[in-house]
Short mmCIF file of C-alpha atoms and ligand atoms in Angstrom, two decimals:
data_model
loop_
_atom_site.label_atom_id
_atom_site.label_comp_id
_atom_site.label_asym_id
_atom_site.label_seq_id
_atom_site.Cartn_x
_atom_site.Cartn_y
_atom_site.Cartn_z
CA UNK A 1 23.80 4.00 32.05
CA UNK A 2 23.82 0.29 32.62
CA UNK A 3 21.41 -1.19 35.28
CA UNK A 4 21.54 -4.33 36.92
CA UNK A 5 18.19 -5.98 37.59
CA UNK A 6 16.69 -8.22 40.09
CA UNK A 7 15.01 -11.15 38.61
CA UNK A 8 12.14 -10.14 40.07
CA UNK A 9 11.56 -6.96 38.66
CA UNK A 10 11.47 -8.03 34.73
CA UNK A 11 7.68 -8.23 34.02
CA UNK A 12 6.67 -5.98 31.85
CA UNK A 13 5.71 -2.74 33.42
CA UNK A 14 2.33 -1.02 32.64
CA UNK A 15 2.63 1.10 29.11
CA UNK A 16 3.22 4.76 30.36
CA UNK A 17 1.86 7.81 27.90
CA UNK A 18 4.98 8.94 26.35
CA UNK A 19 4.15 12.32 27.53
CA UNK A 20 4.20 11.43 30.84
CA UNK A 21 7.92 9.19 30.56
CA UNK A 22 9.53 11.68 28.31
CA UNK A 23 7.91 14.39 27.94
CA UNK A 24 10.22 16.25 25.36
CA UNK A 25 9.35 13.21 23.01
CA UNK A 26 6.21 15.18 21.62
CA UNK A 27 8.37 17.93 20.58
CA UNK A 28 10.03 16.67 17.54
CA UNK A 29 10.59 19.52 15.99
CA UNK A 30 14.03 21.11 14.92
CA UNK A 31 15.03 22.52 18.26
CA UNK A 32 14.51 19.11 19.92
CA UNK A 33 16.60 17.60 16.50
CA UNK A 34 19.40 20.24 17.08
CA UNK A 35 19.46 19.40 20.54
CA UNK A 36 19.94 15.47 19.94
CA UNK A 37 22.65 16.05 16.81
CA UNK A 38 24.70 17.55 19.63
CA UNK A 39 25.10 14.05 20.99
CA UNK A 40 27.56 12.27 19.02
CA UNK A 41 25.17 8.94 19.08
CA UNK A 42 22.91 10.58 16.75
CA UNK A 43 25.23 12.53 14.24
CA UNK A 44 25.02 9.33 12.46
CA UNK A 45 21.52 9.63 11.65
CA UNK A 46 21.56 13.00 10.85
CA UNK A 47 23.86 12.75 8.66
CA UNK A 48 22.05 10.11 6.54
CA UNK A 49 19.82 12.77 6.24
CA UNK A 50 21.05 14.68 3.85
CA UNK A 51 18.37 15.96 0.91
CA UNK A 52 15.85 18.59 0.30
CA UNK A 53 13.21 16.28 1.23
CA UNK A 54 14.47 14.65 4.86
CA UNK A 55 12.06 16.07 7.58
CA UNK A 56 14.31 15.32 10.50
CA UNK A 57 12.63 14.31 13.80
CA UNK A 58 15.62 13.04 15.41
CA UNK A 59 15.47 13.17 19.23
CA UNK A 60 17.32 11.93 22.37
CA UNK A 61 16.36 12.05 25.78
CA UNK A 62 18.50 11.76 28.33
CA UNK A 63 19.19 7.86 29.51
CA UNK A 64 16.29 6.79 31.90
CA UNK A 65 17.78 5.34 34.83
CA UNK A 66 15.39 2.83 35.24
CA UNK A 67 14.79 1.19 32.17
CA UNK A 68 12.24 -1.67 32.91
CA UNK A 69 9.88 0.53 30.58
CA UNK A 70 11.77 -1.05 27.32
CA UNK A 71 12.05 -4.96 28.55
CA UNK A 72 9.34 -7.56 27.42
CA UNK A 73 9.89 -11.08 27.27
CA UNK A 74 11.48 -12.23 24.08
CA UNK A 75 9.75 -14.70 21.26
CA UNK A 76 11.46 -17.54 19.79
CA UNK A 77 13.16 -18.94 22.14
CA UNK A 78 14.00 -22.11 23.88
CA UNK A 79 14.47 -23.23 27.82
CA UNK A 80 17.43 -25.42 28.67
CA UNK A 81 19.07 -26.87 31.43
CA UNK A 82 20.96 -24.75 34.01
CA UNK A 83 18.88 -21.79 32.90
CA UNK A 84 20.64 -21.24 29.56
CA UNK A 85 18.19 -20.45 26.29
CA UNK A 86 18.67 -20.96 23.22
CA UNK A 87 17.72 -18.23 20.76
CA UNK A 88 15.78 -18.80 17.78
CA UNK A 89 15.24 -15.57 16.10
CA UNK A 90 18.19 -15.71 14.21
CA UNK A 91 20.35 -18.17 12.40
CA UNK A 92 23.06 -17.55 14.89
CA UNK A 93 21.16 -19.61 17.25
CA UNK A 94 22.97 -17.94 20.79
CA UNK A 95 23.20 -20.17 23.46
CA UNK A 96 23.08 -18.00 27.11
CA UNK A 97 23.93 -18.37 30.16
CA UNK A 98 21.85 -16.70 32.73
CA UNK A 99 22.56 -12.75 33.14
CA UNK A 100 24.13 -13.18 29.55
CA UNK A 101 23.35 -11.63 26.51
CA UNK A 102 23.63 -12.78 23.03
CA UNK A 103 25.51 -11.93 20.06
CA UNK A 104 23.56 -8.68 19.12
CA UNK A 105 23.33 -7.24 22.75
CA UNK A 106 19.97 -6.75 23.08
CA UNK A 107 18.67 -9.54 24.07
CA UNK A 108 19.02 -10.81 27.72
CA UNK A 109 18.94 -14.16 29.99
CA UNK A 110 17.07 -13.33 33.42
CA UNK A 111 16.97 -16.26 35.67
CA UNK A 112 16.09 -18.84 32.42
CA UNK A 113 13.93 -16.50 30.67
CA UNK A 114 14.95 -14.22 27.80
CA UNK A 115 14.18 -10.55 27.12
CA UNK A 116 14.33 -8.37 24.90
CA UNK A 117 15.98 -4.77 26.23
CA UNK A 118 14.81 -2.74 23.47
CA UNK A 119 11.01 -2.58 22.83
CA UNK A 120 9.58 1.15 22.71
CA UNK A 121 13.50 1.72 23.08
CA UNK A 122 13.34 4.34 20.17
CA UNK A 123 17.46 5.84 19.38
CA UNK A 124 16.20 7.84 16.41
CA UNK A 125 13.41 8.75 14.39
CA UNK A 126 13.24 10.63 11.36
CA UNK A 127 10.56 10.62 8.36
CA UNK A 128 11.83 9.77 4.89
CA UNK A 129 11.05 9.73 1.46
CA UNK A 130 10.11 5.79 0.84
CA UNK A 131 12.30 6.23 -2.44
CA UNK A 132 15.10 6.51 0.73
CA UNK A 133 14.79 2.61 1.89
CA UNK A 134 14.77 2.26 -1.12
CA UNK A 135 11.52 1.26 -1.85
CA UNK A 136 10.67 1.77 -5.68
CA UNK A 137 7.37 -0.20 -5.97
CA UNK A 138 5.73 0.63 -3.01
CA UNK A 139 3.46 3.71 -2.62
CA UNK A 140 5.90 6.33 -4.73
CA UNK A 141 6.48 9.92 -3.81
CA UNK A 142 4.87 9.44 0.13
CA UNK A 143 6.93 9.08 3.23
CA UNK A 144 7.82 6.76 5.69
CA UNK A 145 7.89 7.54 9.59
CA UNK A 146 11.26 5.84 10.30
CA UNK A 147 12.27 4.47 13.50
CA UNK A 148 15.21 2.17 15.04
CA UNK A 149 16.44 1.00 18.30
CA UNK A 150 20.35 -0.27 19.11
CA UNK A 151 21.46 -3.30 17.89
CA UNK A 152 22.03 -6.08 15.10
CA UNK A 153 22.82 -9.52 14.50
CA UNK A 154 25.68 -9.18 12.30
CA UNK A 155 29.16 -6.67 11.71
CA UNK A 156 29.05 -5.87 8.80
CA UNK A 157 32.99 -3.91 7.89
CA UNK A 158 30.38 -1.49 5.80
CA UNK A 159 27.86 -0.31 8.13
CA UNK A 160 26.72 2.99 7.59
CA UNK A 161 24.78 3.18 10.69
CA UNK A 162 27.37 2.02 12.78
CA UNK A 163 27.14 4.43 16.25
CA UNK A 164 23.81 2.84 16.33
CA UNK A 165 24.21 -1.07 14.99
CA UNK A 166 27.14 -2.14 16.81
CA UNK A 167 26.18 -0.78 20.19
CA UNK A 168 24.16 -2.26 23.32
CA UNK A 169 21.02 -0.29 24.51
CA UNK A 170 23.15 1.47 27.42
CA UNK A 171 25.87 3.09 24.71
CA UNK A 172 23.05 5.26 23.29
CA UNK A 173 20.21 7.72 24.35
CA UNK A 174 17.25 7.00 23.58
CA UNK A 175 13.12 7.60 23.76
CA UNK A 176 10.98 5.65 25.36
CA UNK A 177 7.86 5.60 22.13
CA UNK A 178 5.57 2.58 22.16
CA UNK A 179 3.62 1.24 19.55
CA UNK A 180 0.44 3.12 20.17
CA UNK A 181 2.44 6.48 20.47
CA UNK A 182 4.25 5.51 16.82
CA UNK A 183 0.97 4.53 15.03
CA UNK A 184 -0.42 8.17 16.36
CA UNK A 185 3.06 9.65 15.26
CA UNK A 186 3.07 8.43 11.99
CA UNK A 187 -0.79 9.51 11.27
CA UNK A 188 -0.24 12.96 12.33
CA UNK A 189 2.49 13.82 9.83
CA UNK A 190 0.69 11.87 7.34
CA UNK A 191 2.96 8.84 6.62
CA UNK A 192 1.11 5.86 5.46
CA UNK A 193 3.80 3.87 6.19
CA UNK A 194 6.03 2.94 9.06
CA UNK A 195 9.20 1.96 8.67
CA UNK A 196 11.68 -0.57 10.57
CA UNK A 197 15.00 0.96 9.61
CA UNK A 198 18.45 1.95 9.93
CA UNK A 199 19.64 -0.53 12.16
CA UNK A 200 18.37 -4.17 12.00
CA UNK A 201 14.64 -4.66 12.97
CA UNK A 202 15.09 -8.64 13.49
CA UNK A 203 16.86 -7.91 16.77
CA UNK A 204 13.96 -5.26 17.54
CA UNK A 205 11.15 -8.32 16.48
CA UNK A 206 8.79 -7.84 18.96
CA UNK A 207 8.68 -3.88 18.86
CA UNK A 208 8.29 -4.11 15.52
CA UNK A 209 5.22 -6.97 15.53
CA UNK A 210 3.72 -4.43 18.00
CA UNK A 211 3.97 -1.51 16.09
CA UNK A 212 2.32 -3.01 13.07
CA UNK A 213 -0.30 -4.11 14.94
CA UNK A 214 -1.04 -0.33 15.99
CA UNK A 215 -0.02 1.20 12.90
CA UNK A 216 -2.96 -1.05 10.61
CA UNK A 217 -5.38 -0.43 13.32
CA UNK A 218 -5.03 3.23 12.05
CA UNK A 219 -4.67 2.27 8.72
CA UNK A 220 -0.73 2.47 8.61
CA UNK A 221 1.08 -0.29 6.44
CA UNK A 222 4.25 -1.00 7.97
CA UNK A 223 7.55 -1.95 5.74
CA UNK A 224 10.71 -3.62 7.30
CA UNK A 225 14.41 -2.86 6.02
CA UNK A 226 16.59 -5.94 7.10
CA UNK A 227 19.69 -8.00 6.21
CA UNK A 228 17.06 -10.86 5.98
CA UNK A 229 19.51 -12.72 8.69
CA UNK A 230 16.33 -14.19 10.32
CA UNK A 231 15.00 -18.11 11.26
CA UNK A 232 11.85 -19.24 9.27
CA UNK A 233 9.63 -19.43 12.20
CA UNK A 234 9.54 -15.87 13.44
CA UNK A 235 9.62 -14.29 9.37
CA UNK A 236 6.92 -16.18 8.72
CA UNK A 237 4.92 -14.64 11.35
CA UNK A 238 6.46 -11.68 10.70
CA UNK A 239 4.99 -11.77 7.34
CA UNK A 240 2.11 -12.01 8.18
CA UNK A 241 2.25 -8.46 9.99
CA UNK A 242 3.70 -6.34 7.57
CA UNK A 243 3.24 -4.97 4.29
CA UNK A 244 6.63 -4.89 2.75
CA UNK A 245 10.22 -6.24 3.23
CA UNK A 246 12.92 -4.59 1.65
CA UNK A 247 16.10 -7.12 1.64
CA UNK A 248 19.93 -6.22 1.90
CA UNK A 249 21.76 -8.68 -0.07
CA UNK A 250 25.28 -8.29 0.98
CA UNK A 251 27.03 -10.44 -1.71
CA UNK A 252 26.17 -13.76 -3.53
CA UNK A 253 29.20 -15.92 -1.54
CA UNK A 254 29.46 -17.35 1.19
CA UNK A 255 32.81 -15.91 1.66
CA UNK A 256 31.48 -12.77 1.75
CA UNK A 257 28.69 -13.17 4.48
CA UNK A 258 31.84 -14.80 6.39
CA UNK A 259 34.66 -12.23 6.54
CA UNK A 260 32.60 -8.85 5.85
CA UNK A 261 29.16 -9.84 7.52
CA UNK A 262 29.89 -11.88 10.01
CA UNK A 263 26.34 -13.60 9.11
CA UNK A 264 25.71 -16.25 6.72
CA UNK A 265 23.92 -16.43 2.68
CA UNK A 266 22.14 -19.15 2.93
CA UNK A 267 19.58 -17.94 5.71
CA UNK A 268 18.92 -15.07 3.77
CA UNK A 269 18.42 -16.34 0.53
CA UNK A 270 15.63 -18.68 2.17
CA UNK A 271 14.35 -15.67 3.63
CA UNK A 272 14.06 -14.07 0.04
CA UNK A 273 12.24 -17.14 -1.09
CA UNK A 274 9.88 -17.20 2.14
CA UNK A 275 9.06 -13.37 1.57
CA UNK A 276 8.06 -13.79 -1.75
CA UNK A 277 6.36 -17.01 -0.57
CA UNK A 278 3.95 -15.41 1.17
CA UNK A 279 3.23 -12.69 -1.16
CA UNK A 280 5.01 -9.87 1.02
CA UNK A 281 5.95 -7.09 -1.23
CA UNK A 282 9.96 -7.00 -1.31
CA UNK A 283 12.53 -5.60 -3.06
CA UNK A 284 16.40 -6.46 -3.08
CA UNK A 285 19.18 -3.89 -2.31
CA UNK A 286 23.08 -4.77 -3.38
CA UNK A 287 25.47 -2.63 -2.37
CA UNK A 288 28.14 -2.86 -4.48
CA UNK A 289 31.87 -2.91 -3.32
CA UNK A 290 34.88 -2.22 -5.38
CA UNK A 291 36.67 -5.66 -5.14
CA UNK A 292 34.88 -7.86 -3.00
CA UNK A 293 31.54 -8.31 -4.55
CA UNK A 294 31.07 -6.52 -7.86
CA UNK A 295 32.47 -9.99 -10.20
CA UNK A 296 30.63 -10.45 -13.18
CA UNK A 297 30.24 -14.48 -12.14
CA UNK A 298 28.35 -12.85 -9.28
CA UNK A 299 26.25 -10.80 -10.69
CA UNK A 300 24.92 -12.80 -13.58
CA UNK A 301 24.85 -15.88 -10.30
CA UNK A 302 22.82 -13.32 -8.21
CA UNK A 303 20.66 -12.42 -11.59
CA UNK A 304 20.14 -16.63 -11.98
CA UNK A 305 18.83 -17.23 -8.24
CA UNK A 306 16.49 -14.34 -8.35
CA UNK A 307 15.14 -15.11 -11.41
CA UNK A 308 14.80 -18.72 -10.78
CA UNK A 309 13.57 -18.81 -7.19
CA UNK A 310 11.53 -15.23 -6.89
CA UNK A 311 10.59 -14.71 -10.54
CA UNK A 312 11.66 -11.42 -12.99
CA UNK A 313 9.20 -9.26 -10.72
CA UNK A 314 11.13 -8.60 -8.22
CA UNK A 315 12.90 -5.32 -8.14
CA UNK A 316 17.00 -5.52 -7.76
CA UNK A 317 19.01 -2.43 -6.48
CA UNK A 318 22.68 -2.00 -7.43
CA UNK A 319 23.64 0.98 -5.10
CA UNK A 320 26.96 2.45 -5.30
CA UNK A 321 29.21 1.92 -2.19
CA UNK A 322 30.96 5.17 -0.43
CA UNK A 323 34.25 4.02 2.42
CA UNK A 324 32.55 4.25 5.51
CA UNK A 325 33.50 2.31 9.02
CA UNK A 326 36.05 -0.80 9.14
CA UNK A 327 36.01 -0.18 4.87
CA UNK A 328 37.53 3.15 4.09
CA UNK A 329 40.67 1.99 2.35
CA UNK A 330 37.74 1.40 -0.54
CA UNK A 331 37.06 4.04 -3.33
CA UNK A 332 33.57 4.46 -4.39
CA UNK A 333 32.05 2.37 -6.34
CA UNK A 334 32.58 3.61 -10.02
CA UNK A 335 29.11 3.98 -11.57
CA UNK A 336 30.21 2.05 -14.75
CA UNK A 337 30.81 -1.36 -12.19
CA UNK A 338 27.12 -0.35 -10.98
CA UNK A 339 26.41 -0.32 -14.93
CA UNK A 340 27.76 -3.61 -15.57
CA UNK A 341 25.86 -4.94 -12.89
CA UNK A 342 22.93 -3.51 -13.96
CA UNK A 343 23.94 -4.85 -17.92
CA UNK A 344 24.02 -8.29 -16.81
CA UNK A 345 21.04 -8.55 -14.62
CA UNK A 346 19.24 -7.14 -17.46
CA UNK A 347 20.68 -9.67 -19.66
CA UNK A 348 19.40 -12.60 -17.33
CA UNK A 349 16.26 -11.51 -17.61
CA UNK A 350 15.02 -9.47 -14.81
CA UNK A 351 11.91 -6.31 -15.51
CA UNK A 352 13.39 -3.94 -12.73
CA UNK A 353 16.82 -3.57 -12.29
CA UNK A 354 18.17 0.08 -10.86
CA UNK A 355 21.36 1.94 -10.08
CA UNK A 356 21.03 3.65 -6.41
CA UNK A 357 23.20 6.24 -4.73
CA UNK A 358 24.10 7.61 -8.29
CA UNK A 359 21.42 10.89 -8.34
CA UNK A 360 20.31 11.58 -11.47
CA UNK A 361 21.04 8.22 -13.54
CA UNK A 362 18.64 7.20 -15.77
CA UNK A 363 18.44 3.87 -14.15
CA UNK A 364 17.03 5.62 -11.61
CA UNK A 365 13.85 5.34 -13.52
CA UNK A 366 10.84 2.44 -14.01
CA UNK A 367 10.25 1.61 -17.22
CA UNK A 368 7.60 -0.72 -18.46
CA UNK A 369 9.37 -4.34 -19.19
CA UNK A 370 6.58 -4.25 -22.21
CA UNK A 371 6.39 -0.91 -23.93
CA UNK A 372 9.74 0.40 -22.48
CA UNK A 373 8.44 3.68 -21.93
CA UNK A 374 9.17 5.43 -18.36
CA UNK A 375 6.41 5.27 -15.98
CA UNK A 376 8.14 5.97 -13.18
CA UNK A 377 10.55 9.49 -13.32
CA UNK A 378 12.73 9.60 -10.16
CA UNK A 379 15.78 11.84 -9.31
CA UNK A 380 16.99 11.04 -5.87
CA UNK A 381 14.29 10.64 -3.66
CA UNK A 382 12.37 12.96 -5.55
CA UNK A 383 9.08 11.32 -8.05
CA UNK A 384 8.51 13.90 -10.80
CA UNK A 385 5.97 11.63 -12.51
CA UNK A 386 4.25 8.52 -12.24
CA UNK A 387 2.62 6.91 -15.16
CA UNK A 388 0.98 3.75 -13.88
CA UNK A 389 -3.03 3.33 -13.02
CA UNK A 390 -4.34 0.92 -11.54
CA UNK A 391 -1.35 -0.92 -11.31
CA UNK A 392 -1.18 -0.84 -15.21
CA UNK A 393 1.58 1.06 -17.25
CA UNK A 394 -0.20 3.72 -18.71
CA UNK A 395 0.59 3.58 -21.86
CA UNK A 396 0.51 -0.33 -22.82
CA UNK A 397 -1.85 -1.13 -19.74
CA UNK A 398 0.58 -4.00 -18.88
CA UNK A 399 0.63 -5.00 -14.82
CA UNK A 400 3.40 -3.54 -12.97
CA UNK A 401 4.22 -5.28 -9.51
CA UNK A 402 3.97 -3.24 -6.75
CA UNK A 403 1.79 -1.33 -3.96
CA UNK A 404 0.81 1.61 -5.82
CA UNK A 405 -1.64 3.46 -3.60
CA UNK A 406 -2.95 3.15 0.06
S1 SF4 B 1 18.69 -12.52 17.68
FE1 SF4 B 1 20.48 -11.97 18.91
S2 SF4 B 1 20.47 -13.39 20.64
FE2 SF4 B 1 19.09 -14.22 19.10
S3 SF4 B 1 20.35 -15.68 17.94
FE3 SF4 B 1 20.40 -13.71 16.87
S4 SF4 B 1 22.21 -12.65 17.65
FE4 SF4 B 1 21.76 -14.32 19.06
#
C-alpha cells in the first residue's frame, strides 16, 4: 500500500531485528516459499528458478503499512533551487520536484532532500549456483545468497524479471532484511558470496554498499549483477566495496540502448573500462536477440572494444535469448547465431568466450587459452571438474584470471 509521509518523519528509523519486524522472515524454508509463489509478484522469481540445484528461499510478507523502516537518505545527489535535486547515480541524471520521484521509482524528493525507498526493502531472495549470474571465474561450483528489491533505471522490451524491475516499492510485497540480518543469512547456509541480483542493484546503491560492508565483516565477498547504467562517481566507490561485477551488455549500438533499453552505451562501456580499472573482477553477459543485435559487424565491433579497452582476460557471455515481456513476437535465439558469435569473438582474439542458456554445449566449458585443454567442466549450473590450482591451469601451469577460492 502506498503511504504518504510527513516531511518530518523521514529520518532514518532505528534498525529493528528482523525477527522482531517480520517475524516469518527467519523461516525461509519451503512452506514460507510456497506461501510467497502464491502471490503473483513473486512467480517471477520462482520461476527463474528452475534446476536441480536452486535452493529457493523466496518469501513475502505482507506490505508493512508503515514503511519508514526501508527509507535512508540517498547518495549522489545534488540540492537545487525550489527544492528540486538532481540525481547523480545514474546517467539519466533526474531532475525532481519535491514529493516526486525519479525515473526508476524508487527514489524520492522529501522537502529538498532525496531518499531512497528501498534499503532492507528485500522482494525476493533465493540462493543460486554462482554459475547462475553467470559468473564463470569467480569461486566455481559455490553459491550465492541472492537478493533484490523493486526497481531499475532502464525498460528494457526483454526483461525477464519484469513483475519486479518495472514496478515501484508499493506494487510488490516485500521483507524488511537489513544488512546485518543478510551477512548472518548468507553465513548460515554457507554462501561465500552475496549477490546483488535480479533486478538492478544501481537503483538499490546504498543497500547494497551496506550489505557489503556486513557481509566482509563476516568474511562474505559480495558480487553485483547490473546493466552497468551507472555515473563514475558512485561505481567508483562502489568498487571499492565489492568483489565482483558481472556486466549486462545489451547490444554494441546506440540504437539499441535507445529503442529496447531505454538507457544509453556509452555510460556503460565507461563503466566496463572503470571496473576493470580498478581491478574489480567482471565478466560480460550478451544476450543475444534474433534480429536486433546478433550482426556479425557487431560482434566482431563488441570483440574489438573489449579487447582493446579491457584486455583478452575478460570473460564474454553469448547467452541465448527466449520471448519474454514486450519481446515475444521473437523466436529463440538459434544456438548456431550464439556460435557465430562465439566464432568471431574467438577470432578477435579473446581467451574466454562462452555460449549461455544452451545446457550442455561445449562452450559451456573453460579451456586453457595456452594448452587448450578443459579446466573447467560445466553443464548448466552444475561444475563436474575443475582443473586449475593456484590460479594456474593444471596441466600447462599458465595463469587463469579469476577468483578461484575464498
Ligand atoms: S538512479 Fe533513478 S532517480 Fe537517479 S538518475 Fe537514475 S533513474 Fe533517475
Amino acid at each position: 500500500m502506498s503511504k504518504k509521509y510527513d516531511l518530518e518523519l523521514v529520518e532514518a528509523p532505528p534498525i529493528q531485528e528482523v525477527s522482531a519486524a517480520v517475524p516469518e522472515l527467519a523461516a525461509f524454508d519451503r512452506r514460507a516459499f510456497l506461501k510467497a509463489a502464491s502471490y503473483p509478484c513473486l512467480a517471477v522469481c520462482a520461476g527463474a528458478l528452475i534446476g536441480p540445484q536452486a535452493t529457493v528461499l523466496s518469501y513475502a510478507a505482507p506490505a508493512a503499512e508503515d514503511d519508514s523502516q526501508f527509507i535512508r537518505e540517498a547518495r549522489f545527489y545534488e540540492k537545487l533551487p525550489y527544492k528540486k535535486i538532481k540525481c547523480r547515480l545514474c546517467p539519466r541524471e533526474c531532475v525532481i520536484d519535491d514529493r516526486e520521484r525519479g525515473y526508476c521509482g524508487v527514489r524520492e524528493n522529501r522537502g529538498g532532500a532525496y531518499y531512497t525507498l528501498v534499503h532492507s526493502r528485500v522482494v525476493t531472495a533465493h540462493i543460486d549456483p554462482i554459475e547462475k549470474k553467470p559468473l564463470f571465474h569467480f569461486l566455481p561450483g559455490t553459491i550465492a545468497f541472492s537478493i533484490a528489491t523493486a526497481g531499475c533505471n532502464v525498460n528494457c522490451k526483454m526483461c525477464q524479471n519484469w513483475e519486479i524491475s518495472q514496478v515501484r516499492p508499493e506494487q510488490v510485497r516485500s521483507s524488511y532484511a537489513p544488512p546485518q540480518k543478510v551477512a548472518e543469512l548468507a553465513q548460515t547456509n554457507k554462501c561465500p558470496s552475496i549477490a546483488y541480483t535480479y533486478s538492478e542493484p544501481v537503483i538499490f546503491y546504498e543497500y547494497v554498499a551496506d550489505c557489503a560492508d556486513a557481509g566482509h565483516a563476516l568474511g562474505t565477498k559480495s558480487v553485483v549483477i547490473t546493466g552497468g547504467f551507472i555515473q563514475q562517481d558512485p561505481l567508483e566507490k562502489l568498487c571499492r566495496q565489492v568483489d565482483a561485477i558481472k556486466v549486462d551488455l545489451k547490444a554494441y549500438s546506440e540504437k539499441f540502448y535507445k529503442e529496447v533499453v531505454n538507457g544509453q552505451l556509452k555510460p556503460v562501456l565507461d563503466a566496463l573500462v572503470t571496473i576493470r580499472k580498478h581491478g574489480v573482477w567482471n565478466e560480460i553477459v550478451y544476450l543475444v536477440i534474433p534480429t536486433l543485435n546478433d550482426s556479425d559487424a557487431e560482434f566482431k565491433g563488441l570483440s574489438r572494444w573489449v579487447k582493446s579497452e579491457l584486455g583478452p582476460d575478460v570473460p564474454v557471455h553469448f547467452t541465448r535469448f527466449y520471448p519474454e515481456y514486450l519481446l515475444k513476437n521473437l523466436p529463440p535465439t538459434p544456438v548456431e547465431t550464439l556460435e557465430r558469435g562465439k566464432a568471431i569473438a574467438d577470432a578477435e582474439g579473446l581467451h574466454y568466450v562462452y555460449i549461455g542458456n544452451v545446457p550442455g554445449h561445449p562452450a559451456e566449458n573453460t579451456y586453457c587459452p595456452n594448452c587448450h585443454k578443459m579446466i573447467v567442466e560445466r553443464t548448466g549450473f552444475t561444475i563436474s571438474a575443475v582443473r586449475i590450482h593456484k590460479g594456474k591451469c593444471q596441466y600447462c601451469r599458465h595463469p587463469i584470471p579469476g577468483v578461484w577460492g575464498v
